[in-house]
JSON list of C-alpha atoms in Angstrom, two decimals:
[
{"chain": "A", "resi": 1, "resn": "UNK", "atom": "CA", "xyz": [-21.55, 41.48, 32.05]},
{"chain": "A", "resi": 2, "resn": "UNK", "atom": "CA", "xyz": [-21.94, 39.48, 28.85]},
{"chain": "A", "resi": 3, "resn": "UNK", "atom": "CA", "xyz": [-24.83, 38.18, 26.76]},
{"chain": "A", "resi": 4, "resn": "UNK", "atom": "CA", "xyz": [-25.89, 34.61, 26.07]},
{"chain": "A", "resi": 5, "resn": "UNK", "atom": "CA", "xyz": [-24.12, 34.16, 22.73]},
{"chain": "A", "resi": 6, "resn": "UNK", "atom": "CA", "xyz": [-20.76, 35.37, 24.04]},
{"chain": "A", "resi": 7, "resn": "UNK", "atom": "CA", "xyz": [-21.13, 33.30, 27.24]},
{"chain": "A", "resi": 8, "resn": "UNK", "atom": "CA", "xyz": [-22.05, 30.22, 25.19]},
{"chain": "A", "resi": 9, "resn": "UNK", "atom": "CA", "xyz": [-18.88, 30.61, 23.11]},
{"chain": "A", "resi": 10, "resn": "UNK", "atom": "CA", "xyz": [-16.80, 30.84, 26.29]},
{"chain": "A", "resi": 11, "resn": "UNK", "atom": "CA", "xyz": [-18.41, 27.66, 27.66]},
{"chain": "A", "resi": 12, "resn": "UNK", "atom": "CA", "xyz": [-18.28, 25.82, 24.30]},
{"chain": "A", "resi": 13, "resn": "UNK", "atom": "CA", "xyz": [-22.02, 25.12, 24.38]},
{"chain": "A", "resi": 14, "resn": "UNK", "atom": "CA", "xyz": [-24.89, 26.33, 22.22]},
{"chain": "A", "resi": 15, "resn": "UNK", "atom": "CA", "xyz": [-26.74, 29.56, 23.13]},
{"chain": "A", "resi": 16, "resn": "UNK", "atom": "CA", "xyz": [-29.98, 27.57, 23.33]},
{"chain": "A", "resi": 17, "resn": "UNK", "atom": "CA", "xyz": [-28.46, 25.27, 25.98]},
{"chain": "A", "resi": 18, "resn": "UNK", "atom": "CA", "xyz": [-27.31, 28.33, 27.96]},
{"chain": "A", "resi": 19, "resn": "UNK", "atom": "CA", "xyz": [-30.81, 29.86, 27.81]},
{"chain": "A", "resi": 20, "resn": "UNK", "atom": "CA", "xyz": [-32.16, 26.52, 29.09]},
{"chain": "A", "resi": 21, "resn": "UNK", "atom": "CA", "xyz": [-29.73, 26.68, 32.05]},
{"chain": "A", "resi": 22, "resn": "UNK", "atom": "CA", "xyz": [-30.86, 30.27, 32.73]},
{"chain": "A", "resi": 23, "resn": "UNK", "atom": "CA", "xyz": [-34.51, 29.16, 32.69]},
{"chain": "A", "resi": 24, "resn": "UNK", "atom": "CA", "xyz": [-33.67, 26.47, 35.27]},
{"chain": "A", "resi": 25, "resn": "UNK", "atom": "CA", "xyz": [-31.95, 29.12, 37.49]},
{"chain": "A", "resi": 26, "resn": "UNK", "atom": "CA", "xyz": [-28.56, 27.45, 37.15]},
{"chain": "A", "resi": 27, "resn": "UNK", "atom": "CA", "xyz": [-26.59, 30.56, 36.06]},
{"chain": "A", "resi": 28, "resn": "UNK", "atom": "CA", "xyz": [-25.55, 32.77, 38.99]},
{"chain": "A", "resi": 29, "resn": "UNK", "atom": "CA", "xyz": [-26.50, 36.45, 38.68]},
{"chain": "A", "resi": 30, "resn": "UNK", "atom": "CA", "xyz": [-28.24, 36.19, 35.29]},
{"chain": "A", "resi": 31, "resn": "UNK", "atom": "CA", "xyz": [-30.98, 38.73, 34.70]},
{"chain": "A", "resi": 32, "resn": "UNK", "atom": "CA", "xyz": [-32.92, 40.12, 31.78]},
{"chain": "A", "resi": 33, "resn": "UNK", "atom": "CA", "xyz": [-32.53, 43.64, 30.38]},
{"chain": "A", "resi": 34, "resn": "UNK", "atom": "CA", "xyz": [-35.37, 44.21, 27.92]},
{"chain": "A", "resi": 35, "resn": "UNK", "atom": "CA", "xyz": [-35.26, 41.06, 25.76]},
{"chain": "A", "resi": 36, "resn": "UNK", "atom": "CA", "xyz": [-31.60, 40.20, 26.42]},
{"chain": "A", "resi": 37, "resn": "UNK", "atom": "CA", "xyz": [-30.15, 37.99, 29.15]},
{"chain": "A", "resi": 38, "resn": "UNK", "atom": "CA", "xyz": [-26.92, 39.23, 30.75]},
{"chain": "A", "resi": 39, "resn": "UNK", "atom": "CA", "xyz": [-24.75, 37.53, 33.35]},
{"chain": "A", "resi": 40, "resn": "UNK", "atom": "CA", "xyz": [-21.61, 38.36, 35.35]},
{"chain": "A", "resi": 41, "resn": "UNK", "atom": "CA", "xyz": [-18.26, 36.77, 34.53]},
{"chain": "A", "resi": 42, "resn": "UNK", "atom": "CA", "xyz": [-16.09, 35.14, 37.23]},
{"chain": "A", "resi": 43, "resn": "UNK", "atom": "CA", "xyz": [-12.51, 34.28, 36.19]},
{"chain": "A", "resi": 44, "resn": "UNK", "atom": "CA", "xyz": [-13.41, 34.71, 32.52]},
{"chain": "A", "resi": 45, "resn": "UNK", "atom": "CA", "xyz": [-16.44, 32.36, 32.60]},
{"chain": "A", "resi": 46, "resn": "UNK", "atom": "CA", "xyz": [-20.05, 32.66, 33.81]},
{"chain": "A", "resi": 47, "resn": "UNK", "atom": "CA", "xyz": [-20.64, 30.74, 37.04]},
{"chain": "A", "resi": 48, "resn": "UNK", "atom": "CA", "xyz": [-23.04, 27.81, 36.66]},
{"chain": "A", "resi": 49, "resn": "UNK", "atom": "CA", "xyz": [-24.59, 25.78, 39.49]},
{"chain": "A", "resi": 50, "resn": "UNK", "atom": "CA", "xyz": [-24.11, 22.03, 39.43]},
{"chain": "A", "resi": 51, "resn": "UNK", "atom": "CA", "xyz": [-27.28, 19.97, 39.17]},
{"chain": "A", "resi": 52, "resn": "UNK", "atom": "CA", "xyz": [-28.33, 17.63, 41.96]},
{"chain": "A", "resi": 53, "resn": "UNK", "atom": "CA", "xyz": [-28.77, 14.68, 39.60]},
{"chain": "A", "resi": 54, "resn": "UNK", "atom": "CA", "xyz": [-28.01, 13.71, 36.01]},
{"chain": "A", "resi": 55, "resn": "UNK", "atom": "CA", "xyz": [-24.72, 13.71, 34.13]},
{"chain": "A", "resi": 56, "resn": "UNK", "atom": "CA", "xyz": [-21.82, 15.96, 35.08]},
{"chain": "A", "resi": 57, "resn": "UNK", "atom": "CA", "xyz": [-21.26, 19.14, 33.10]},
{"chain": "A", "resi": 58, "resn": "UNK", "atom": "CA", "xyz": [-19.07, 18.68, 30.05]},
{"chain": "A", "resi": 59, "resn": "UNK", "atom": "CA", "xyz": [-18.34, 22.22, 28.93]},
{"chain": "A", "resi": 60, "resn": "UNK", "atom": "CA", "xyz": [-14.84, 23.61, 28.57]},
{"chain": "A", "resi": 61, "resn": "UNK", "atom": "CA", "xyz": [-13.01, 20.60, 29.99]},
{"chain": "A", "resi": 62, "resn": "UNK", "atom": "CA", "xyz": [-9.25, 20.37, 29.58]},
{"chain": "A", "resi": 63, "resn": "UNK", "atom": "CA", "xyz": [-8.54, 17.64, 27.05]},
{"chain": "A", "resi": 64, "resn": "UNK", "atom": "CA", "xyz": [-5.70, 15.23, 27.73]},
{"chain": "A", "resi": 65, "resn": "UNK", "atom": "CA", "xyz": [-2.95, 15.60, 25.17]},
{"chain": "A", "resi": 66, "resn": "UNK", "atom": "CA", "xyz": [-2.54, 12.90, 22.56]},
{"chain": "A", "resi": 67, "resn": "UNK", "atom": "CA", "xyz": [0.20, 10.36, 23.19]},
{"chain": "A", "resi": 68, "resn": "UNK", "atom": "CA", "xyz": [2.97, 10.41, 20.60]},
{"chain": "A", "resi": 69, "resn": "UNK", "atom": "CA", "xyz": [5.17, 7.51, 19.51]},
{"chain": "A", "resi": 70, "resn": "UNK", "atom": "CA", "xyz": [8.68, 7.73, 18.06]},
{"chain": "A", "resi": 71, "resn": "UNK", "atom": "CA", "xyz": [10.32, 4.63, 16.57]},
{"chain": "A", "resi": 72, "resn": "UNK", "atom": "CA", "xyz": [12.79, 3.54, 13.87]},
{"chain": "A", "resi": 73, "resn": "UNK", "atom": "CA", "xyz": [11.59, 2.00, 10.60]},
{"chain": "A", "resi": 74, "resn": "UNK", "atom": "CA", "xyz": [14.17, -0.76, 9.99]},
{"chain": "A", "resi": 75, "resn": "UNK", "atom": "CA", "xyz": [13.08, -1.29, 6.38]},
{"chain": "A", "resi": 76, "resn": "UNK", "atom": "CA", "xyz": [14.33, 2.18, 5.40]},
{"chain": "A", "resi": 77, "resn": "UNK", "atom": "CA", "xyz": [17.80, 1.95, 6.99]},
{"chain": "A", "resi": 78, "resn": "UNK", "atom": "CA", "xyz": [20.45, 2.36, 4.29]},
{"chain": "A", "resi": 79, "resn": "UNK", "atom": "CA", "xyz": [18.01, 3.21, 1.47]},
{"chain": "A", "resi": 80, "resn": "UNK", "atom": "CA", "xyz": [19.18, 6.04, -0.77]},
{"chain": "A", "resi": 81, "resn": "UNK", "atom": "CA", "xyz": [16.86, 8.65, -2.21]},
{"chain": "A", "resi": 82, "resn": "UNK", "atom": "CA", "xyz": [17.06, 9.98, -5.77]},
{"chain": "A", "resi": 83, "resn": "UNK", "atom": "CA", "xyz": [19.19, 12.96, -4.67]},
{"chain": "A", "resi": 84, "resn": "UNK", "atom": "CA", "xyz": [21.89, 10.74, -3.10]},
{"chain": "A", "resi": 85, "resn": "UNK", "atom": "CA", "xyz": [20.84, 11.28, 0.53]},
{"chain": "A", "resi": 86, "resn": "UNK", "atom": "CA", "xyz": [19.71, 8.48, 2.80]},
{"chain": "A", "resi": 87, "resn": "UNK", "atom": "CA", "xyz": [16.01, 8.05, 3.56]},
{"chain": "A", "resi": 88, "resn": "UNK", "atom": "CA", "xyz": [14.85, 9.35, 6.96]},
{"chain": "A", "resi": 89, "resn": "UNK", "atom": "CA", "xyz": [14.12, 6.40, 9.26]},
{"chain": "A", "resi": 90, "resn": "UNK", "atom": "CA", "xyz": [12.76, 8.02, 12.45]},
{"chain": "A", "resi": 91, "resn": "UNK", "atom": "CA", "xyz": [8.97, 7.77, 12.45]},
{"chain": "A", "resi": 92, "resn": "UNK", "atom": "CA", "xyz": [6.93, 10.18, 14.60]},
{"chain": "A", "resi": 93, "resn": "UNK", "atom": "CA", "xyz": [3.30, 9.15, 15.12]},
{"chain": "A", "resi": 94, "resn": "UNK", "atom": "CA", "xyz": [1.39, 12.09, 16.58]},
{"chain": "A", "resi": 95, "resn": "UNK", "atom": "CA", "xyz": [-2.42, 12.17, 16.46]},
{"chain": "A", "resi": 96, "resn": "UNK", "atom": "CA", "xyz": [-3.38, 11.14, 12.91]},
{"chain": "A", "resi": 97, "resn": "UNK", "atom": "CA", "xyz": [-0.06, 12.00, 11.30]},
{"chain": "A", "resi": 98, "resn": "UNK", "atom": "CA", "xyz": [2.97, 9.83, 10.64]},
{"chain": "A", "resi": 99, "resn": "UNK", "atom": "CA", "xyz": [6.05, 11.92, 9.83]},
{"chain": "A", "resi": 100, "resn": "UNK", "atom": "CA", "xyz": [9.51, 10.60, 8.92]},
{"chain": "A", "resi": 101, "resn": "UNK", "atom": "CA", "xyz": [12.64, 12.57, 9.74]},
{"chain": "A", "resi": 102, "resn": "UNK", "atom": "CA", "xyz": [16.34, 12.14, 10.34]},
{"chain": "A", "resi": 103, "resn": "UNK", "atom": "CA", "xyz": [16.32, 14.32, 13.48]},
{"chain": "A", "resi": 104, "resn": "UNK", "atom": "CA", "xyz": [13.60, 14.67, 16.15]},
{"chain": "A", "resi": 105, "resn": "UNK", "atom": "CA", "xyz": [13.55, 16.93, 19.23]},
{"chain": "A", "resi": 106, "resn": "UNK", "atom": "CA", "xyz": [11.32, 15.88, 22.14]},
{"chain": "A", "resi": 107, "resn": "UNK", "atom": "CA", "xyz": [10.77, 18.96, 24.34]},
{"chain": "A", "resi": 108, "resn": "UNK", "atom": "CA", "xyz": [9.56, 17.23, 27.48]},
{"chain": "A", "resi": 109, "resn": "UNK", "atom": "CA", "xyz": [9.53, 14.02, 29.48]},
{"chain": "A", "resi": 110, "resn": "UNK", "atom": "CA", "xyz": [9.49, 10.79, 27.52]},
{"chain": "A", "resi": 111, "resn": "UNK", "atom": "CA", "xyz": [9.67, 7.05, 28.15]},
{"chain": "A", "resi": 112, "resn": "UNK", "atom": "CA", "xyz": [11.64, 4.46, 26.16]},
{"chain": "A", "resi": 113, "resn": "UNK", "atom": "CA", "xyz": [9.78, 1.14, 26.01]},
{"chain": "A", "resi": 114, "resn": "UNK", "atom": "CA", "xyz": [11.09, -2.28, 24.92]},
{"chain": "A", "resi": 115, "resn": "UNK", "atom": "CA", "xyz": [8.53, -5.10, 24.63]},
{"chain": "A", "resi": 116, "resn": "UNK", "atom": "CA", "xyz": [9.68, -7.99, 22.47]},
{"chain": "A", "resi": 117, "resn": "UNK", "atom": "CA", "xyz": [6.67, -10.25, 23.03]},
{"chain": "A", "resi": 118, "resn": "UNK", "atom": "CA", "xyz": [4.04, -7.49, 22.83]},
{"chain": "A", "resi": 119, "resn": "UNK", "atom": "CA", "xyz": [4.98, -5.21, 19.91]},
{"chain": "A", "resi": 120, "resn": "UNK", "atom": "CA", "xyz": [3.11, -2.01, 19.28]},
{"chain": "A", "resi": 121, "resn": "UNK", "atom": "CA", "xyz": [-0.14, -2.87, 17.50]},
{"chain": "A", "resi": 122, "resn": "UNK", "atom": "CA", "xyz": [-0.10, -0.15, 14.82]},
{"chain": "A", "resi": 123, "resn": "UNK", "atom": "CA", "xyz": [3.35, -0.69, 13.34]},
{"chain": "A", "resi": 124, "resn": "UNK", "atom": "CA", "xyz": [4.85, -3.76, 15.04]},
{"chain": "A", "resi": 125, "resn": "UNK", "atom": "CA", "xyz": [7.68, -1.85, 16.72]},
{"chain": "A", "resi": 126, "resn": "UNK", "atom": "CA", "xyz": [9.32, -3.57, 19.69]},
{"chain": "A", "resi": 127, "resn": "UNK", "atom": "CA", "xyz": [11.24, -0.50, 20.90]},
{"chain": "A", "resi": 128, "resn": "UNK", "atom": "CA", "xyz": [9.64, 2.94, 20.89]},
{"chain": "A", "resi": 129, "resn": "UNK", "atom": "CA", "xyz": [9.51, 6.24, 22.75]},
{"chain": "A", "resi": 130, "resn": "UNK", "atom": "CA", "xyz": [6.24, 7.48, 24.27]},
{"chain": "A", "resi": 131, "resn": "UNK", "atom": "CA", "xyz": [5.68, 11.13, 25.13]},
{"chain": "A", "resi": 132, "resn": "UNK", "atom": "CA", "xyz": [2.77, 13.46, 25.83]},
{"chain": "A", "resi": 133, "resn": "UNK", "atom": "CA", "xyz": [4.65, 16.53, 24.61]},
{"chain": "A", "resi": 134, "resn": "UNK", "atom": "CA", "xyz": [4.56, 16.97, 20.85]},
{"chain": "A", "resi": 135, "resn": "UNK", "atom": "CA", "xyz": [7.84, 15.89, 19.18]},
{"chain": "A", "resi": 136, "resn": "UNK", "atom": "CA", "xyz": [9.31, 18.31, 16.65]},
{"chain": "A", "resi": 137, "resn": "UNK", "atom": "CA", "xyz": [10.69, 16.50, 13.58]},
{"chain": "A", "resi": 138, "resn": "UNK", "atom": "CA", "xyz": [13.16, 18.49, 11.49]},
{"chain": "A", "resi": 139, "resn": "UNK", "atom": "CA", "xyz": [12.22, 18.67, 7.77]},
{"chain": "A", "resi": 140, "resn": "UNK", "atom": "CA", "xyz": [9.79, 15.73, 7.95]},
{"chain": "A", "resi": 141, "resn": "UNK", "atom": "CA", "xyz": [8.02, 13.94, 5.11]},
{"chain": "A", "resi": 142, "resn": "UNK", "atom": "CA", "xyz": [5.52, 11.12, 4.71]},
{"chain": "A", "resi": 143, "resn": "UNK", "atom": "CA", "xyz": [6.20, 7.45, 3.93]},
{"chain": "A", "resi": 144, "resn": "UNK", "atom": "CA", "xyz": [4.60, 7.78, 0.48]},
{"chain": "A", "resi": 145, "resn": "UNK", "atom": "CA", "xyz": [7.01, 10.59, -0.43]},
{"chain": "A", "resi": 146, "resn": "UNK", "atom": "CA", "xyz": [10.00, 8.46, 0.64]},
{"chain": "A", "resi": 147, "resn": "UNK", "atom": "CA", "xyz": [8.83, 5.41, -1.35]},
{"chain": "A", "resi": 148, "resn": "UNK", "atom": "CA", "xyz": [8.23, 7.58, -4.42]},
{"chain": "A", "resi": 149, "resn": "UNK", "atom": "CA", "xyz": [11.79, 8.93, -4.25]},
{"chain": "A", "resi": 150, "resn": "UNK", "atom": "CA", "xyz": [13.26, 5.45, -3.73]},
{"chain": "A", "resi": 151, "resn": "UNK", "atom": "CA", "xyz": [11.32, 3.95, -6.68]},
{"chain": "A", "resi": 152, "resn": "UNK", "atom": "CA", "xyz": [12.39, 6.84, -8.94]},
{"chain": "A", "resi": 153, "resn": "UNK", "atom": "CA", "xyz": [16.02, 6.03, -8.18]},
{"chain": "A", "resi": 154, "resn": "UNK", "atom": "CA", "xyz": [15.61, 2.28, -8.82]},
{"chain": "A", "resi": 155, "resn": "UNK", "atom": "CA", "xyz": [13.80, 2.97, -12.12]},
{"chain": "A", "resi": 156, "resn": "UNK", "atom": "CA", "xyz": [16.60, 5.23, -13.35]},
{"chain": "A", "resi": 157, "resn": "UNK", "atom": "CA", "xyz": [19.22, 2.61, -12.39]},
{"chain": "A", "resi": 158, "resn": "UNK", "atom": "CA", "xyz": [17.41, -0.14, -14.30]},
{"chain": "A", "resi": 159, "resn": "UNK", "atom": "CA", "xyz": [17.09, 2.07, -17.38]},
{"chain": "A", "resi": 160, "resn": "UNK", "atom": "CA", "xyz": [20.83, 2.86, -17.42]},
{"chain": "A", "resi": 161, "resn": "UNK", "atom": "CA", "xyz": [22.13, -0.71, -17.05]},
{"chain": "A", "resi": 162, "resn": "UNK", "atom": "CA", "xyz": [20.69, -3.07, -19.71]},
{"chain": "A", "resi": 163, "resn": "UNK", "atom": "CA", "xyz": [21.10, -6.85, -19.56]},
{"chain": "A", "resi": 164, "resn": "UNK", "atom": "CA", "xyz": [24.71, -7.97, -19.27]},
{"chain": "A", "resi": 165, "resn": "UNK", "atom": "CA", "xyz": [26.10, -10.43, -21.79]},
{"chain": "A", "resi": 166, "resn": "UNK", "atom": "CA", "xyz": [28.62, -13.19, -21.15]},
{"chain": "A", "resi": 167, "resn": "UNK", "atom": "CA", "xyz": [31.60, -14.07, -23.35]},
{"chain": "A", "resi": 168, "resn": "UNK", "atom": "CA", "xyz": [29.51, -16.20, -25.80]},
{"chain": "A", "resi": 169, "resn": "UNK", "atom": "CA", "xyz": [27.17, -13.34, -26.67]},
{"chain": "A", "resi": 170, "resn": "UNK", "atom": "CA", "xyz": [24.13, -14.62, -24.79]},
{"chain": "A", "resi": 171, "resn": "UNK", "atom": "CA", "xyz": [22.29, -12.04, -22.68]},
{"chain": "A", "resi": 172, "resn": "UNK", "atom": "CA", "xyz": [22.20, -12.70, -18.95]},
{"chain": "A", "resi": 173, "resn": "UNK", "atom": "CA", "xyz": [19.44, -11.35, -16.78]},
{"chain": "A", "resi": 174, "resn": "UNK", "atom": "CA", "xyz": [20.53, -9.33, -13.81]},
{"chain": "A", "resi": 175, "resn": "UNK", "atom": "CA", "xyz": [19.63, -10.99, -10.49]},
{"chain": "A", "resi": 176, "resn": "UNK", "atom": "CA", "xyz": [20.11, -7.86, -8.45]},
{"chain": "A", "resi": 177, "resn": "UNK", "atom": "CA", "xyz": [17.37, -6.87, -6.04]},
{"chain": "A", "resi": 178, "resn": "UNK", "atom": "CA", "xyz": [16.43, -3.20, -6.43]},
{"chain": "A", "resi": 179, "resn": "UNK", "atom": "CA", "xyz": [17.51, -1.04, -3.51]}
]
């Protein structure tokens, strides 16, 4: 036997809504002791009658897991970070996060998709992996962190190598594209 506040937390609804359901005789076995409503628990939840009309009940529904996408960012292939390592190119998009890593473990079923004419709308990938189980990237970081490390390296390179001069003493500008 539990009270209205504890039962409301179990059902993920407000206590006022639960008292309204009790007033409409929709909670099985609910009765009042003094000023407090108590109700029996069946399988961990109070049993509630379904209404004959109106919307279906929405409490404590199992949410479908978010679909995750794993793809390769081609722009980062071969880019070196400031510590001499290569930038991670595997992008894991899970819920509202985008994590880059060099190794990803997918602990469940997954599907590899190739659609050349209909690329993925968010990032333009033509080949990606879809999964409902959450991928586990090893030592992941964000895109902003990677770009910051790459730009630090290119700035230090440009500071070390000043303009080259030819044999006549005139300074030549370097036409190299920063990595």
